[in-house]
Amino acid sequence: MQPSRPPPSLQRLTILCVDDEAVALSIRKSLLERAGYHVLPALNADQALQIFRANHIDVVVSDHLLPGATGCEMACTMKLAKPEVPILLLTGVVDPPPGTEHVDRFINKAEGPDKLLKAIAELTSAKVPLTSTAPFLMKYPAAPREDSDQCVATMAHEINNPLNSLLSLLYSADAEPGMTATAHGYLALAREEVKRLAQLVRAALHGHRDDEPRQEADVPQLLWSVIALYKSSFESRGISVETRGCSGGNLAVYSGPLRQMFSNLLLNAADAMPKGGRLHARVSNACEWSGQQRRGLRVTFADNGDGIPTPNIQRIFEPSFTTKGAHGSGLGLGLVMSVVRKHSGSLHVRSSTECGHSGTIFSVFLPATHVTGSPA
């Protein structure tokens, strides 16, 4: 889907856009101008306040971590001067920073341009004057956090800045004339992958906390979308992918981690076929092979690659174990196992290194309370 422009009445609304990183500011300015807004850029809080006082501003879009002052502190001063102007704060940290009582909307950078443009449209279509008379605290910032918390916040900010810029560039590229339907599809997949990367970074920086809830998803379509990401790469390496789905393939899953698991299994299979080969990916309605014999879905990846030597089968899920030498981290299959456990599922591996009959099959069972169809 191509980016949409605001209605005619919003075409020339003026946005004060603040970011201390020149590249990020330029990209966001271009994004907003493409959407039909007039944009006044500022690289710090002092410059932003001068522009704010000297011009008519319809909405402020600002980064939070600015040199000399935070976005929240700047917002406090702005609200004292023009309380009717809505202020939208962008940040790379997971939780809203302190002092957001003077901010009308808080958005994590990883949420992407769609969320940003939607929030701006909502704020400018219904401005509500504020009557806050809280004193300006620019010279008296909040008490510093613990060093470890500050380090996490800074790292999150530094990582999410380029991710946000990448999302904005992908969004803008999607609006370029002459793009084919296939190209639009690739860009949509790329945006989803960047968002997932942002989620992984956020979880890693906050003690591996992943707040994503289970949501109903079409598991076969989830797998096909991941395969589509690697289709061109696989074809260039002489790897053909055959897929087979099932009806009634909806389950309540953690979509992000599941996509990452599919990605790791696909890439592992490809690495096992350096001279090309065949990869079969199948999703079927199934019954658990042992234990409670729960019903659910079985996702199978089968390749005709080199196979895994028997002594290595018991070690492939160890965090540091890899057969790829300096090119491997040993984290891929460990992550696969953690995602299987997160879904209370099970995983089986069969492999052969016999000449002419080599290959590996990974079979993942995802349980559900109810899945339609016959067991496979």
Coordinates of C-alpha atoms in Angstrom, one line a residue:
M1 CA 0.0 0.0 0.0
Q2 CA 1.4 3.4 -1.0
P3 CA 1.6 6.2 1.6
S4 CA -1.5 8.4 1.7
R5 CA -1.6 12.2 1.8
P6 CA -3.6 14.2 4.3
P7 CA -6.8 15.8 3.1
P8 CA -6.7 19.1 1.3
S9 CA -7.4 21.0 4.5
L10 CA -4.2 19.7 6.0
Q11 CA -1.9 20.2 3.0
R12 CA -0.1 23.2 4.3
L13 CA -0.1 22.7 8.0
T14 CA 3.3 23.7 9.5
I15 CA 5.2 21.1 11.5
L16 CA 8.2 22.1 13.6
C17 CA 10.5 19.0 13.3
V18 CA 13.3 18.7 15.9
D19 CA 16.2 16.1 15.9
D20 CA 19.8 16.5 16.8
E21 CA 20.9 14.1 14.0
A22 CA 21.1 15.9 10.7
V23 CA 20.5 12.8 8.6
A24 CA 17.5 11.7 10.6
L25 CA 16.1 15.2 10.5
S26 CA 16.5 15.4 6.8
I27 CA 14.8 12.0 6.2
R28 CA 11.9 12.9 8.5
K29 CA 11.5 16.3 6.9
S30 CA 11.4 14.7 3.4
L31 CA 8.8 12.2 4.7
L32 CA 6.6 14.9 6.1
E33 CA 6.9 17.1 3.0
R34 CA 6.0 14.2 0.8
A35 CA 2.9 13.8 2.9
G36 CA 1.9 17.4 2.1
Y37 CA 3.1 19.3 5.2
H38 CA 5.3 22.5 5.5
V39 CA 8.2 21.6 7.7
L40 CA 10.5 23.9 9.7
P41 CA 13.6 21.9 10.9
A42 CA 15.6 22.4 14.1
L43 CA 18.7 20.6 15.4
N44 CA 18.4 21.4 19.1
A45 CA 16.0 22.7 21.7
D46 CA 17.2 26.3 21.7
Q47 CA 16.8 26.6 17.9
A48 CA 13.4 24.9 18.1
L49 CA 12.2 27.4 20.7
Q50 CA 13.3 30.4 18.6
I51 CA 11.4 29.0 15.6
F52 CA 8.4 28.1 17.7
R53 CA 8.1 31.6 19.1
A54 CA 8.6 33.4 15.8
N55 CA 6.3 31.3 13.6
H56 CA 2.8 29.9 13.4
I57 CA 3.2 26.2 14.3
D58 CA 0.4 23.6 13.9
V59 CA 2.2 20.7 15.5
V60 CA 5.7 19.9 17.0
V61 CA 7.4 16.6 16.2
S62 CA 10.5 16.2 18.3
D63 CA 13.1 13.6 19.3
H64 CA 13.4 13.2 23.0
L65 CA 17.1 13.1 23.6
L66 CA 18.3 16.5 22.5
P67 CA 21.6 18.4 23.4
G68 CA 21.1 20.7 26.3
A69 CA 17.5 19.6 27.1
T70 CA 15.1 16.7 26.7
G71 CA 12.1 16.8 24.4
C72 CA 9.9 16.8 27.6
E73 CA 11.7 19.8 29.0
M74 CA 11.3 21.7 25.7
A75 CA 7.6 20.8 25.6
C76 CA 7.1 22.3 29.0
T77 CA 8.4 25.7 27.8
M78 CA 6.4 25.5 24.6
K79 CA 3.2 24.8 26.4
L80 CA 3.7 27.9 28.6
A81 CA 3.9 30.0 25.4
K82 CA 1.4 28.3 23.1
P83 CA -0.6 25.7 25.1
E84 CA -2.9 25.0 22.0
V85 CA -0.1 23.6 19.9
P86 CA 0.1 19.8 20.1
I87 CA 3.5 18.2 20.7
L88 CA 4.4 14.7 19.6
L89 CA 7.5 13.1 21.1
L90 CA 9.6 10.4 19.4
T91 CA 12.0 8.2 21.4
G92 CA 14.0 5.1 21.0
V93 CA 13.5 3.9 24.5
V94 CA 10.8 1.3 25.5
D95 CA 8.9 3.1 28.2
P96 CA 7.7 6.7 28.1
P97 CA 10.3 9.0 29.8
P98 CA 9.4 11.1 32.8
G99 CA 7.8 14.5 32.2
T100 CA 5.4 13.5 29.4
E101 CA 2.6 15.4 31.0
H102 CA 3.4 18.3 28.7
V103 CA 3.4 16.0 25.6
D104 CA 0.3 15.2 23.7
R105 CA 1.5 12.0 22.1
F106 CA 4.4 9.6 22.7
I107 CA 5.6 7.3 19.9
N108 CA 8.4 4.8 19.9
K109 CA 10.6 5.2 16.8
A110 CA 10.3 1.6 15.9
E111 CA 6.6 2.0 15.2
G112 CA 7.4 3.5 11.9
P113 CA 6.2 6.3 9.6
D114 CA 2.6 5.0 9.3
K115 CA 2.0 5.5 13.0
L116 CA 3.7 8.9 13.0
L117 CA 1.6 10.2 10.1
K118 CA -1.6 8.9 11.7
A119 CA -0.8 10.5 15.0
I120 CA -0.1 13.9 13.3
A121 CA -3.4 13.7 11.5
E122 CA -5.2 12.9 14.7
L123 CA -3.5 15.7 16.6
T124 CA -4.1 18.4 14.0
S125 CA -7.7 17.5 13.4
A126 CA -8.7 18.1 17.0
K127 CA -6.5 20.5 18.9
V128 CA -7.4 20.8 22.5
P129 CA -6.0 23.9 24.3
L130 CA -4.1 22.9 27.5
T131 CA -4.1 25.1 30.7
S132 CA -1.0 23.7 32.4
T133 CA 0.9 26.3 34.4
A134 CA 3.6 24.0 35.6
P135 CA 7.0 25.9 35.9
F136 CA 9.7 25.4 33.3
L137 CA 12.4 23.1 34.6
M138 CA 15.0 23.4 31.8
K139 CA 17.7 24.4 34.3
Y140 CA 16.6 21.8 36.8
P141 CA 16.4 18.4 35.0
A142 CA 15.0 15.3 36.7
A143 CA 17.3 13.4 39.0
P144 CA 19.7 11.2 37.0
R145 CA 18.9 7.5 36.6
E146 CA 21.2 4.7 37.6
D147 CA 24.2 4.3 35.2
S148 CA 23.0 1.0 33.9
D149 CA 19.5 2.4 33.0
Q150 CA 21.1 5.4 31.4
C151 CA 23.4 3.2 29.3
V152 CA 20.4 1.1 28.2
A153 CA 18.4 4.2 27.3
T154 CA 21.3 5.7 25.3
M155 CA 22.0 2.5 23.5
A156 CA 18.3 2.1 22.6
H157 CA 18.3 5.6 21.3
E158 CA 21.4 5.2 19.2
I159 CA 20.2 1.9 17.7
N160 CA 16.6 3.0 17.0
N161 CA 17.7 6.2 15.2
P162 CA 19.1 4.4 12.1
L163 CA 16.2 1.9 12.3
N164 CA 13.7 4.7 12.2
S165 CA 15.5 6.4 9.3
L166 CA 15.5 3.1 7.4
L167 CA 11.8 2.7 8.0
S168 CA 11.2 6.2 6.7
L169 CA 13.3 5.6 3.6
L170 CA 11.5 2.3 2.9
Y171 CA 8.2 4.1 3.3
S172 CA 9.2 6.9 0.9
A173 CA 10.6 4.5 -1.6
D174 CA 7.2 2.8 -1.7
A175 CA 5.6 6.0 -2.9
E176 CA 8.0 6.4 -5.9
P177 CA 6.3 6.3 -9.3
G178 CA 6.8 3.3 -11.5
M179 CA 7.1 0.7 -8.7
T180 CA 5.8 -2.7 -9.7
A181 CA 3.5 -4.7 -7.5
T182 CA 6.3 -7.1 -6.8
A183 CA 8.6 -4.2 -5.6
H184 CA 5.8 -2.9 -3.3
G185 CA 5.5 -6.4 -1.9
Y186 CA 9.3 -6.6 -1.2
L187 CA 9.3 -3.1 0.5
A188 CA 6.4 -4.2 2.7
L189 CA 8.3 -7.3 3.7
A190 CA 11.4 -5.2 4.4
R191 CA 9.5 -2.9 6.6
E192 CA 8.2 -5.8 8.7
E193 CA 11.7 -7.2 9.1
V194 CA 13.0 -3.8 10.2
K195 CA 10.2 -3.6 12.8
R196 CA 11.0 -7.1 14.0
L197 CA 14.7 -6.1 14.3
A198 CA 13.6 -3.1 16.4
Q199 CA 11.6 -5.5 18.7
L200 CA 14.6 -7.8 19.1
V201 CA 16.8 -4.9 20.0
R202 CA 14.3 -3.6 22.5
A203 CA 14.0 -7.0 24.1
A204 CA 17.7 -7.5 24.3
L205 CA 18.3 -4.0 25.8
H206 CA 15.7 -4.6 28.5
G207 CA 16.6 -8.0 29.9
H208 CA 15.2 -10.0 27.0
R209 CA 11.7 -8.8 28.0
D210 CA 9.3 -9.3 25.1
D211 CA 5.9 -7.8 25.7
E212 CA 4.4 -9.0 22.4
P213 CA 1.1 -10.8 23.2
R214 CA -0.2 -13.9 21.5
Q215 CA -2.3 -13.0 18.5
E216 CA -4.4 -14.9 16.1
A217 CA -2.3 -15.4 12.9
D218 CA -2.4 -17.4 9.7
V219 CA 0.7 -19.5 10.2
P220 CA 1.0 -20.7 6.6
Q221 CA 0.9 -17.2 5.3
L222 CA 3.4 -16.1 8.0
L223 CA 5.8 -18.7 6.7
W224 CA 5.2 -17.8 3.0
S225 CA 5.9 -14.2 3.8
V226 CA 9.3 -15.1 5.3
I227 CA 10.1 -17.4 2.3
A228 CA 9.3 -14.5 0.0
L229 CA 12.1 -12.5 1.7
Y230 CA 14.7 -15.0 0.6
K231 CA 13.2 -16.2 -2.7
S232 CA 15.6 -14.2 -4.9
S233 CA 18.6 -15.1 -2.8
F234 CA 17.8 -18.8 -2.9
E235 CA 17.2 -18.8 -6.6
S236 CA 20.6 -17.2 -7.2
R237 CA 22.1 -20.1 -5.2
G238 CA 20.3 -22.8 -7.1
I239 CA 17.9 -23.6 -4.3
S240 CA 14.3 -24.3 -5.2
V241 CA 11.6 -24.0 -2.5
E242 CA 8.4 -26.1 -2.6
T243 CA 5.6 -25.1 -0.2
R244 CA 2.4 -26.8 0.9
G245 CA -0.1 -25.3 3.3
C246 CA -3.3 -26.4 5.0
S247 CA -6.8 -25.0 5.7
G248 CA -7.6 -23.9 9.2
G249 CA -4.0 -22.8 9.8
N250 CA -4.8 -20.0 12.3
L251 CA -3.3 -20.1 15.7
A252 CA -2.7 -17.7 18.6
V253 CA 1.1 -17.2 18.3
Y254 CA 3.9 -14.8 19.0
S255 CA 4.2 -13.7 15.4
G256 CA 7.6 -11.9 15.7
P257 CA 9.5 -14.7 17.3
L258 CA 7.8 -17.3 15.0
R259 CA 8.9 -15.3 12.0
Q260 CA 12.5 -15.3 13.4
M261 CA 12.3 -19.1 13.9
F262 CA 11.2 -19.7 10.4
S263 CA 13.9 -17.4 9.1
N264 CA 16.6 -19.3 11.0
L265 CA 15.5 -22.7 9.9
L266 CA 15.3 -21.6 6.2
L267 CA 18.8 -20.0 6.3
N268 CA 20.2 -23.1 8.0
A269 CA 18.7 -25.3 5.3
A270 CA 20.2 -23.1 2.6
D271 CA 23.6 -23.1 4.2
A272 CA 23.5 -27.0 4.1
M273 CA 23.1 -26.8 0.3
P274 CA 26.2 -24.8 -0.9
K275 CA 25.8 -26.3 -4.4
G276 CA 22.1 -25.8 -4.6
G277 CA 19.3 -28.2 -3.9
R278 CA 15.6 -28.6 -2.9
L279 CA 13.9 -27.3 0.2
H280 CA 10.3 -28.3 1.2
A281 CA 8.3 -26.2 3.6
R282 CA 5.0 -27.5 4.8
V283 CA 2.4 -26.5 7.3
S284 CA -0.2 -29.2 8.2
N285 CA -3.0 -29.8 10.8
A286 CA -1.5 -32.3 13.2
C287 CA -1.7 -34.2 16.4
E288 CA 1.2 -34.4 18.8
W289 CA 3.2 -37.5 18.4
S290 CA 3.6 -38.2 22.1
G291 CA 2.7 -36.9 25.5
Q292 CA -0.7 -35.2 25.7
Q293 CA -1.3 -35.8 22.0
R294 CA -2.5 -32.2 21.7
R295 CA -3.9 -30.9 18.4
G296 CA -2.2 -28.1 16.5
L297 CA -0.1 -27.4 13.5
R298 CA 3.1 -29.1 12.4
V299 CA 5.6 -27.0 10.4
T300 CA 8.2 -29.0 8.5
F301 CA 11.4 -28.0 6.8
A302 CA 13.1 -30.7 4.7
D303 CA 16.3 -30.2 2.6
N304 CA 18.5 -32.5 0.6
G305 CA 21.7 -30.8 1.8
D306 CA 24.8 -32.3 3.4
G307 CA 23.1 -33.5 6.5
I308 CA 24.2 -33.3 10.2
P309 CA 26.7 -35.9 11.5
T310 CA 25.2 -38.1 14.3
P311 CA 27.6 -36.8 17.0
N312 CA 26.5 -33.2 16.3
I313 CA 22.7 -33.9 16.5
Q314 CA 22.7 -33.7 20.3
R315 CA 24.7 -30.5 20.3
I316 CA 23.1 -28.3 17.6
F317 CA 20.9 -26.5 20.1
E318 CA 23.7 -25.6 22.4
P319 CA 24.1 -21.8 22.5
S320 CA 27.8 -21.7 21.4
F321 CA 27.9 -24.8 19.1
T322 CA 28.3 -24.2 15.4
T323 CA 29.7 -26.1 12.4
K324 CA 30.2 -22.9 10.3
G325 CA 33.5 -21.9 11.9
A326 CA 34.2 -18.2 12.0
H327 CA 31.0 -17.5 10.0
G328 CA 28.7 -19.0 12.7
S329 CA 27.6 -17.7 16.1
G330 CA 25.8 -20.9 17.3
L331 CA 22.8 -18.8 18.3
G332 CA 20.4 -19.7 15.5
L333 CA 19.1 -23.1 16.6
G334 CA 19.2 -22.1 20.2
L335 CA 16.8 -19.3 19.3
V336 CA 14.7 -21.8 17.4
M337 CA 14.4 -24.0 20.5
S338 CA 13.5 -21.0 22.7
V339 CA 10.7 -20.0 20.4
V340 CA 9.4 -23.6 20.4
R341 CA 9.3 -23.6 24.2
K342 CA 7.7 -20.1 24.2
H343 CA 4.8 -21.7 22.3
S344 CA 4.8 -24.8 24.6
G345 CA 5.6 -26.9 21.5
S346 CA 8.0 -29.6 20.5
L347 CA 10.7 -30.0 17.9
H348 CA 12.1 -33.2 16.2
V349 CA 15.2 -33.4 14.0
R350 CA 16.1 -36.2 11.6
S351 CA 19.2 -36.1 9.4
S352 CA 21.4 -38.3 7.2
T353 CA 24.9 -37.8 5.7
E354 CA 24.7 -40.9 3.5
C355 CA 25.9 -40.1 0.0
G356 CA 22.9 -39.8 -2.4
H357 CA 20.4 -39.8 0.5
S358 CA 21.7 -36.9 2.6
G359 CA 19.4 -34.2 4.1
T360 CA 17.8 -32.9 7.2
I361 CA 14.2 -32.6 8.4
F362 CA 13.2 -30.1 11.2
S363 CA 9.6 -30.7 12.4
V364 CA 8.0 -28.1 14.8
F365 CA 4.7 -28.8 16.5
L366 CA 2.7 -25.8 17.7
P367 CA -0.2 -26.7 20.0
A368 CA -3.6 -25.1 19.9
T369 CA -6.9 -25.5 21.8
H370 CA -8.7 -26.0 18.5
V371 CA -7.6 -26.4 14.9
T372 CA -9.9 -27.5 12.1
G373 CA -9.0 -30.2 9.7
S374 CA -7.7 -33.8 9.8
P375 CA -4.4 -34.7 11.6
A376 CA -1.4 -35.0 9.3

